[in-house]
Amino acid sequence: MEDDDYARMADEAYTHRHEVDQLEQVEVDVDQDVRSVVSVRFNRGELGPIDTAARAAGVPLSTYIRNAALRAATGAPTVDAAGVRKALDALQRELDEVRRLAGVAESAKKRRVTRKNSRTA
């Protein structure tokens, strides 16, 4: 079909839009989880800090805005993503230190065993 055909069909449908007696009923399946796209307008001054917060949280800007809107609407508690990330980083440093100390202790143990074996030989 050409663009002209679509235009002609659209015009015809519009012209006859009130003629409901000629319509035929059909069954359809409707998805109950229909998603909507919503446009939200921010000026550059407003969007900058939001974008920075989304990056700090490690999520796309649209996800960050969606989550913030849902939390505001439902009263769900907010999660301080930057705080969680900082705490995880601190835990990772502590774990690295434990691993380092365990490696030092293991090396010292091996040296003691080696010296002990060399004395008994």
XYZ file of N, CA, C and O in Angstrom, residues 45-111:
268
model
N 19.230 23.379 34.820
C 19.617 23.503 36.222
C 18.990 22.430 37.091
O 19.591 21.968 38.060
N 17.784 22.020 36.769
C 17.107 20.977 37.536
C 17.639 19.594 37.190
O 17.796 18.742 38.063
N 17.884 19.370 35.929
C 18.257 18.038 35.473
C 19.674 17.658 35.872
O 19.948 16.488 36.145
N 20.568 18.628 35.951
C 21.972 18.326 36.277
C 22.136 17.538 37.561
O 22.752 16.456 37.560
N 21.607 18.021 38.688
C 21.759 17.270 39.939
C 21.064 15.905 39.914
O 21.533 14.946 40.521
N 19.956 15.818 39.196
C 19.248 14.532 39.097
C 20.098 13.538 38.318
O 20.245 12.378 38.703
N 20.692 14.001 37.230
C 21.559 13.145 36.420
C 22.780 12.703 37.232
O 23.182 11.537 37.184
N 23.348 13.614 37.997
C 24.502 13.280 38.844
C 24.126 12.215 39.865
O 24.874 11.261 40.092
N 22.955 12.365 40.487
C 22.498 11.389 41.475
C 22.253 10.022 40.822
O 22.585 8.978 41.400
N 21.697 10.025 39.616
C 21.446 8.764 38.909
C 22.765 8.058 38.592
O 22.891 6.847 38.771
N 23.745 8.826 38.154
C 25.066 8.237 37.866
C 25.694 7.668 39.124
O 26.266 6.577 39.113
N 25.582 8.416 40.235
C 26.139 7.951 41.504
C 25.459 6.664 41.960
O 26.084 5.793 42.563
N 24.168 6.553 41.665
C 23.416 5.350 42.026
C 23.677 4.203 41.055
O 23.296 3.070 41.312
N 24.299 4.527 39.911
C 24.612 3.487 38.924
C 23.413 3.015 38.136
O 23.371 1.865 37.712
N 22.424 3.892 37.945
C 21.232 3.523 37.182
C 20.976 4.561 36.097
O 21.412 5.705 36.208
N 20.272 4.168 35.035
C 19.920 5.143 34.002
C 19.044 6.251 34.579
O 18.312 6.040 35.555
N 19.123 7.414 33.973
C 18.363 8.567 34.432
C 16.871 8.263 34.507
O 16.209 8.584 35.496
N 16.321 7.616 33.480
C 14.881 7.329 33.473
C 14.498 6.399 34.624
O 13.447 6.570 35.253
N 15.338 5.429 34.934
C 15.080 4.513 36.041
C 15.119 5.259 37.373
O 14.283 5.042 38.252
N 16.083 6.154 37.495
C 16.204 6.937 38.729
C 14.954 7.783 38.955
O 14.391 7.807 40.056
N 14.501 8.466 37.902
C 13.303 9.313 38.009
C 12.080 8.458 38.309
O 11.255 8.801 39.155
N 11.949 7.319 37.645
C 10.807 6.427 37.868
C 10.782 5.948 39.315
O 9.746 5.979 39.986
N 11.938 5.487 39.817
C 12.007 5.000 41.194
C 11.684 6.103 42.197
O 10.983 5.867 43.181
N 12.176 7.312 41.942
C 11.897 8.436 42.844
C 10.402 8.743 42.860
O 9.816 8.990 43.926
N 9.777 8.715 41.700
C 8.342 8.993 41.621
C 7.541 7.911 42.347
O 6.597 8.212 43.085
N 7.912 6.654 42.158
C 7.201 5.564 42.833
C 7.374 5.643 44.344
O 6.417 5.423 45.097
N 8.588 5.959 44.805
C 8.805 6.098 46.248
C 7.973 7.245 46.810
O 7.367 7.124 47.870
N 7.931 8.354 46.092
C 7.154 9.511 46.556
C 5.663 9.176 46.602
O 4.954 9.580 47.520
N 5.193 8.423 45.620
C 3.762 8.108 45.535
C 3.336 7.055 46.548
O 2.211 7.081 47.036
N 4.228 6.123 46.865
C 3.852 5.018 47.746
C 4.332 5.193 49.176
O 3.935 4.430 50.052
N 5.194 6.175 49.394
C 5.739 6.372 50.734
C 6.785 5.344 51.105
O 7.145 5.198 52.267
N 7.288 4.618 50.111
C 8.319 3.617 50.361
C 9.598 4.307 50.832
O 9.886 5.428 50.424
N 10.333 3.653 51.718
C 11.559 4.279 52.207
C 12.579 4.434 51.077
O 12.646 3.616 50.169
N 13.347 5.478 51.167
C 14.377 5.703 50.159
C 15.651 4.986 50.560
O 15.914 4.774 51.746
N 16.413 4.609 49.581
C 17.692 3.961 49.815
C 18.777 4.941 49.413
O 18.756 5.475 48.307
N 19.705 5.181 50.332
C 20.824 6.068 50.044
C 21.864 5.266 49.271
O 22.746 4.635 49.855
N 21.735 5.262 47.946
C 22.607 4.446 47.102
C 24.068 4.837 47.283
O 24.945 3.970 47.334
N 24.340 6.124 47.389
C 25.727 6.565 47.574
C 26.258 6.063 48.916
O 27.413 5.626 49.005
N 25.419 6.103 49.946
C 25.837 5.596 51.249
C 26.082 4.099 51.227
O 27.051 3.606 51.820
N 25.209 3.371 50.538
C 25.381 1.928 50.413
C 26.669 1.625 49.657
O 27.445 0.754 50.055
N 26.908 2.361 48.584
C 28.134 2.150 47.795
C 29.371 2.431 48.642
O 30.344 1.692 48.601
N 29.318 3.515 49.456
C 30.453 3.862 50.318
C 30.699 2.757 51.342
O 31.842 2.358 51.598
N 29.613 2.228 51.925
C 29.742 1.148 52.905
C 30.305 -0.115 52.264
O 31.163 -0.793 52.847
N 29.850 -0.431 51.064
C 30.373 -1.606 50.359
C 31.851 -1.443 50.025
O 32.631 -2.389 50.132
N 32.238 -0.236 49.621
C 33.656 0.026 49.343
C 34.496 -0.168 50.601
O 35.586 -0.754 50.554
N 33.996 0.322 51.746
C 34.714 0.160 53.011
C 34.827 -1.323 53.372
O 35.896 -1.792 53.798
N 33.751 -2.070 53.197
C 33.785 -3.506 53.467
C 34.772 -4.223 52.547
O 35.493 -5.133 52.979
N 34.821 -3.799 51.292
C 35.752 -4.415 50.346
C 37.196 -4.152 50.774
O 38.034 -5.044 50.718
N 37.485 -2.931 51.227
C 38.838 -2.621 51.702
C 39.193 -3.475 52.919
O 40.306 -3.995 53.033
N 38.228 -3.634 53.831
C 38.474 -4.471 55.010
C 38.688 -5.926 54.623
O 39.568 -6.595 55.173
N 37.907 -6.411 53.674
C 38.069 -7.786 53.210
C 39.434 -7.967 52.544
O 40.106 -8.984 52.766
N 39.838 -7.001 51.749
C 41.164 -7.058 51.125
C 42.260 -7.115 52.189
O 43.239 -7.852 52.052
N 42.104 -6.337 53.265
C 43.084 -6.331 54.355
C 43.108 -7.683 55.064
O 44.171 -8.210 55.394
N 41.931 -8.272 55.299
C 41.868 -9.601 55.920
C 42.577 -10.620 55.031
O 43.347 -11.448 55.516
N 42.314 -10.543 53.734
C 42.981 -11.471 52.806
C 44.495 -11.273 52.827
O 45.257 -12.230 52.789
N 44.918 -9.998 52.880
C 46.353 -9.712 52.911
C 46.967 -10.281 54.182
O 47.994 -10.962 54.139
N 46.315 -10.050 55.328
C 46.829 -10.569 56.596
C 46.826 -12.094 56.620
O 47.744 -12.720 57.163
N 45.804 -12.698 56.043
C 45.755 -14.162 55.977
C 46.903 -14.687 55.130
O 47.521 -15.705 55.472
N 47.208 -13.984 54.051
C 48.338 -14.382 53.207
C 49.657 -14.241 53.935
O 50.531 -15.103 53.838
N 49.808 -13.158 54.713
C 51.025 -12.949 55.505
C 51.155 -14.053 56.544
O 52.232 -14.632 56.738
N 50.050 -14.369 57.218
C 50.072 -15.411 58.242
C 50.412 -16.764 57.626
O 51.183 -17.542 58.194
N 49.852 -17.045 56.459
C 50.124 -18.313 55.780
C 51.592 -18.401 55.378
O 52.235 -19.448 55.531
N 52.137 -17.286 54.892
C 53.560 -17.261 54.510
C 54.445 -17.489 55.723
O 55.424 -18.235 55.662
N 54.102 -16.841 56.848
C 54.882 -17.011 58.073
C 54.807 -18.456 58.549
O 55.796 -19.035 58.991
N 53.643 -19.065 58.462
C 53.462 -20.456 58.879
C 54.327 -21.376 58.018
O 54.993 -22.270 58.526
N 54.338 -21.112 56.711
C 55.147 -21.936 55.805
C 56.626 -21.782 56.131
O 57.380 -22.756 56.091
N 57.048 -20.534 56.469
C 58.465 -20.326 56.806
C 58.822 -21.090 58.079
O 59.884 -21.685 58.179
